């Protein structure tokens, strides 16, 4: 079937509006005042966008790109927004459809999509995110992007058009699922920055339990509005790239589109205000054929839904039934820890570098992995951080695995780090053990150590004999030591280690050698 | 037996004077005899007989469910009925069998009522004559009454001279007026229950918006639609309202407060009552006969000690235009769901999905529906929204305020005409188009819908032609009980005559034991 996935838009089907009581809404929307605006604006845009291919060539004007995002997030709920039908990914088509979702005549308010577009549940917010950016990528910048509004709406059904047979197949499983639409102001400047901001939003939503925000399952979809202009001049004509469903493709699509617009303009062309899609195989954006895009949705207020009034501590009526009203302040107190706080805590508690805290949170499941290891091992947090971020993550990336797919469990790593911590094995032996553990042959770290005889030599007398034999066998090196060649002692240590089959503790070897050489 | 009121027949059932099955069969037989009225789209004979059988069992075991157990009722064909075709008198829904009952239908069935069938209407309830449905027009039973025919010249008695019922719930009105059931559900968006009630000599009640669930009522204008009740007397309306009223989780606009069934006292002292007469309702088009009945009704209240004052509802003249803008806008969106995909008619056009949608809607809707969709979409266009929809909403607010001011000035109930004139012959009616007729016929009724108030049309007299005339009483929001109490008082004073259909009944089943043949005291 020649099928492209489009939104279900019926003839005359439009978006209704929900009335939301305006009394307390504004208050709730503006209670959080943006705190760090300094990083926003043209200067930072230019500074932050070197890796998009818009470096000015000699004699050319510099281009600045402006990117705004609309992020559709599927709300993690058991049922749809206005019906009891279940929400479940990859269920058989049309298996999760109530009378209401099928908009049977007489079910209210059904038969059109409902959005809060004109009276959103929140407005005028901001999202703070940090990243290494800039030419040298050495400086961590904390930036904010303004959030124009957050609105609730219903997802539409899914239609599959078969052009060949001019048939349409409809799946209403998705119809009526609650969506959160986050509209960001055009404060972003490139694909990478957009990806960082969306990732931060994704983590916040996951922390709140608002959404699983799994992009691969379509729980988070992004539409990007992109334009380019010369700094100091009015913004350019924008295009919209729709339905971006992975961070990587989103960044690619945005950067491609920025470059395409610059090239187009530099060649004397014009940018059309159009909707485009991103072909991830070709790595380029192209105009969509969707006729519905230019449609006037003909919004009207939805009379079937009474106003939802949001209260806070000051506006809450004294006689209000706490089960029946929404109290913003009460909800605020119940908020779980947000990613920025988690990162701060990691830095404080474990003394890790801020960038390490970012990495731990950015990789899905890595923080939980880290915390499990910490819980089970006696090893220093710094050592755990080092092993998780360097060794484990390195292996995962090399094999393109998710944290959840790691062959080494947190418990296994914890055991390994315990062996290292108690000086039962050397760190090079530990690396060897880790590699064995990665093969996932069901052996514990201790088993591997004993099978491969990787434990450190605990017998001082034996080690002293080994040292003596090495000194006896290498008179020239001993002479070098005596002649105060600073590298010679290390050579001796290396020789002893080799003789011990890497099982000796280098610091102990050094101590014995120094004693024997009366240094 | 069939000529009795619901309350009377309910008592007869309890006393065993008649069984539910006997009653059901009598009604079914009368439905067949009056088939020419075209009151019913679907007669649910089997369902009704089965329900009657079950009801009979309950009576035998002394486990009657209440006043409605075993009572034949009819339901307008824009209420969803599980397992029974629900068409809205439109090609679009021909053959559509809903899988669920509208809340009001379910409530009637839960009380043991017998569903006789689904009644005729204007397509999707858009009209004021019950003439514009795909199953043809409904004929007013009064066309065949002795009272009307006695006053006709011989050449005016031909078959082509029959009268319209009014609409859009004309089928329900004809069903109750011709004694084929004891109560019927209509819907009322701009007067669709009160208008045919007035033309058919019935009590037609529009409850306060939010008192009765709309779940399962196929919407016309969500912010104005209410299920309406047709009965032959006010007491019966109160019984049915008592069953239907109350919060429904499936209709968020129903009020949460617990509702007590209305108790209508037998004797009422009107001397403490203040009746308002809105001066703007005295329009040049009002028939002099109705005008004089209106004023005599006011005198009647005054003579019994009520205070009768003139009040002003200054924005009345803008109401009908504003109503049409809001109605069309909602129609445009409410009708969006009918695309041939999930239920109802689907065109055979298969060039493309878009072409199928367009052809389905072209074939499925009549001109009236398509016209309203078109104008509604026009009003909602970005560039028109402020000028039409928003302005109409603002005017609506002013109309609501007019009523509030009137009630705040001490008025308990407003007294107005229901219609400009009595029922007209079909051939006369169709000289004007649906839009023009709706604008004329909803003139006194739609403002009440805009304000969400309860209102009732009470038949008060026969015109010189021998046709029923109704007057409208409008109450404060959620003062439905008070309104019905006043309506009952008026009903008692006017002694409206029962329709004389004996000539048409060959088996004499309509011999009315309690038939009151005196003429109305207002004439």
mmCIF file of C-alpha atoms in Angstrom, chain A residues 8-14 17 19 99 101-112 118 161 165-168 170 172 291-292 296-306 324, chain B residues 80 93 96 99-100 209 214-219 222-223 250 252-253 329-330 332-334 336-339 341-343 350-354 357 361 377 380-383 385 389 393:
data_model
loop_
_atom_site.group_PDB
_atom_site.id
_atom_site.type_symbol
_atom_site.label_atom_id
_atom_site.label_comp_id
_atom_site.label_asym_id
_atom_site.label_seq_id
_atom_site.Cartn_x
_atom_site.Cartn_y
_atom_site.Cartn_z
ATOM 1 C CA UNK A 8 -7.681 12.705 10.137
ATOM 2 C CA UNK A 9 -9.484 15.787 8.962
ATOM 3 C CA UNK A 10 -13.100 15.318 8.052
ATOM 4 C CA UNK A 11 -14.909 17.583 5.659
ATOM 5 C CA UNK A 12 -15.907 20.561 7.706
ATOM 6 C CA UNK A 13 -14.253 18.984 10.705
ATOM 7 C CA UNK A 14 -12.833 21.712 12.780
ATOM 8 C CA UNK A 17 -12.499 25.526 21.761
ATOM 9 C CA UNK A 19 -13.781 27.622 27.706
ATOM 10 C CA UNK A 99 -18.964 5.384 21.279
ATOM 11 C CA UNK A 101 -14.376 8.366 20.295
ATOM 12 C CA UNK A 102 -16.272 7.210 17.227
ATOM 13 C CA UNK A 103 -18.366 10.387 17.640
ATOM 14 C CA UNK A 104 -21.620 8.498 17.447
ATOM 15 C CA UNK A 105 -24.503 10.927 17.028
ATOM 16 C CA UNK A 106 -25.601 12.279 20.382
ATOM 17 C CA UNK A 107 -22.334 11.732 22.254
ATOM 18 C CA UNK A 108 -21.157 15.057 23.624
ATOM 19 C CA UNK A 109 -18.839 16.787 22.877
ATOM 20 C CA UNK A 110 -17.713 14.613 20.023
ATOM 21 C CA UNK A 111 -17.368 14.914 16.273
ATOM 22 C CA UNK A 112 -14.562 17.405 16.129
ATOM 23 C CA UNK A 118 -7.570 30.533 22.700
ATOM 24 C CA UNK A 161 -4.433 6.918 2.393
ATOM 25 C CA UNK A 165 -6.814 2.325 -4.858
ATOM 26 C CA UNK A 166 -7.980 5.733 -3.609
ATOM 27 C CA UNK A 167 -8.942 4.193 -0.322
ATOM 28 C CA UNK A 168 -8.577 5.477 3.183
ATOM 29 C CA UNK A 170 -9.062 4.820 9.573
ATOM 30 C CA UNK A 172 -9.461 5.681 15.850
ATOM 31 C CA UNK A 291 -4.185 20.352 1.225
ATOM 32 C CA UNK A 292 -5.616 20.705 4.692
ATOM 33 C CA UNK A 296 -9.296 27.770 8.192
ATOM 34 C CA UNK A 297 -10.242 25.517 11.104
ATOM 35 C CA UNK A 298 -13.239 27.686 11.971
ATOM 36 C CA UNK A 299 -12.838 27.456 15.723
ATOM 37 C CA UNK A 300 -15.764 28.053 17.999
ATOM 38 C CA UNK A 301 -16.242 27.750 21.752
ATOM 39 C CA UNK A 302 -17.294 24.296 22.932
ATOM 40 C CA UNK A 303 -20.577 24.686 24.821
ATOM 41 C CA UNK A 304 -20.605 21.134 26.152
ATOM 42 C CA UNK A 305 -17.671 21.678 28.457
ATOM 43 C CA UNK A 306 -18.230 23.954 31.425
ATOM 44 C CA UNK A 324 -13.997 19.142 43.061
ATOM 45 C CA UNK B 80 -30.531 7.738 20.263
ATOM 46 C CA UNK B 93 -28.829 8.436 9.101
ATOM 47 C CA UNK B 96 -28.356 3.878 11.502
ATOM 48 C CA UNK B 99 -25.771 0.937 20.200
ATOM 49 C CA UNK B 100 -26.889 3.018 23.181
ATOM 50 C CA UNK B 209 -31.073 24.206 30.334
ATOM 51 C CA UNK B 214 -28.854 15.909 26.446
ATOM 52 C CA UNK B 215 -26.679 12.801 26.192
ATOM 53 C CA UNK B 216 -27.982 10.876 23.213
ATOM 54 C CA UNK B 217 -29.971 13.789 21.809
ATOM 55 C CA UNK B 218 -28.399 14.356 18.417
ATOM 56 C CA UNK B 219 -27.405 17.973 18.780
ATOM 57 C CA UNK B 222 -25.505 22.440 22.072
ATOM 58 C CA UNK B 223 -25.916 25.547 24.161
ATOM 59 C CA UNK B 250 -22.354 12.019 30.341
ATOM 60 C CA UNK B 252 -21.303 17.972 31.775
ATOM 61 C CA UNK B 253 -23.810 20.780 31.404
ATOM 62 C CA UNK B 329 -22.413 28.111 13.485
ATOM 63 C CA UNK B 330 -23.072 25.171 15.766
ATOM 64 C CA UNK B 332 -21.653 23.669 10.868
ATOM 65 C CA UNK B 333 -19.540 21.977 13.510
ATOM 66 C CA UNK B 334 -22.105 19.484 14.770
ATOM 67 C CA UNK B 336 -18.931 17.682 10.666
ATOM 68 C CA UNK B 337 -19.094 14.150 12.014
ATOM 69 C CA UNK B 338 -21.352 12.969 9.207
ATOM 70 C CA UNK B 339 -18.824 11.961 6.597
ATOM 71 C CA UNK B 341 -17.020 6.831 7.374
ATOM 72 C CA UNK B 342 -18.300 5.434 10.624
ATOM 73 C CA UNK B 343 -22.079 5.259 10.348
ATOM 74 C CA UNK B 350 -15.003 6.326 -5.001
ATOM 75 C CA UNK B 351 -12.764 8.648 -6.982
ATOM 76 C CA UNK B 352 -11.094 9.757 -3.781
ATOM 77 C CA UNK B 353 -11.833 9.937 -0.092
ATOM 78 C CA UNK B 354 -12.462 13.677 -0.351
ATOM 79 C CA UNK B 357 -17.027 12.865 1.789
ATOM 80 C CA UNK B 361 -22.885 15.018 2.443
ATOM 81 C CA UNK B 377 -18.962 27.951 8.154
ATOM 82 C CA UNK B 380 -16.866 31.014 11.687
ATOM 83 C CA UNK B 381 -14.275 31.994 9.101
ATOM 84 C CA UNK B 382 -11.374 33.831 10.682
ATOM 85 C CA UNK B 383 -12.278 37.069 8.970
ATOM 86 C CA UNK B 385 -15.772 35.384 13.410
ATOM 87 C CA UNK B 389 -20.224 34.845 15.948
ATOM 88 C CA UNK B 393 -22.711 35.948 21.515
#
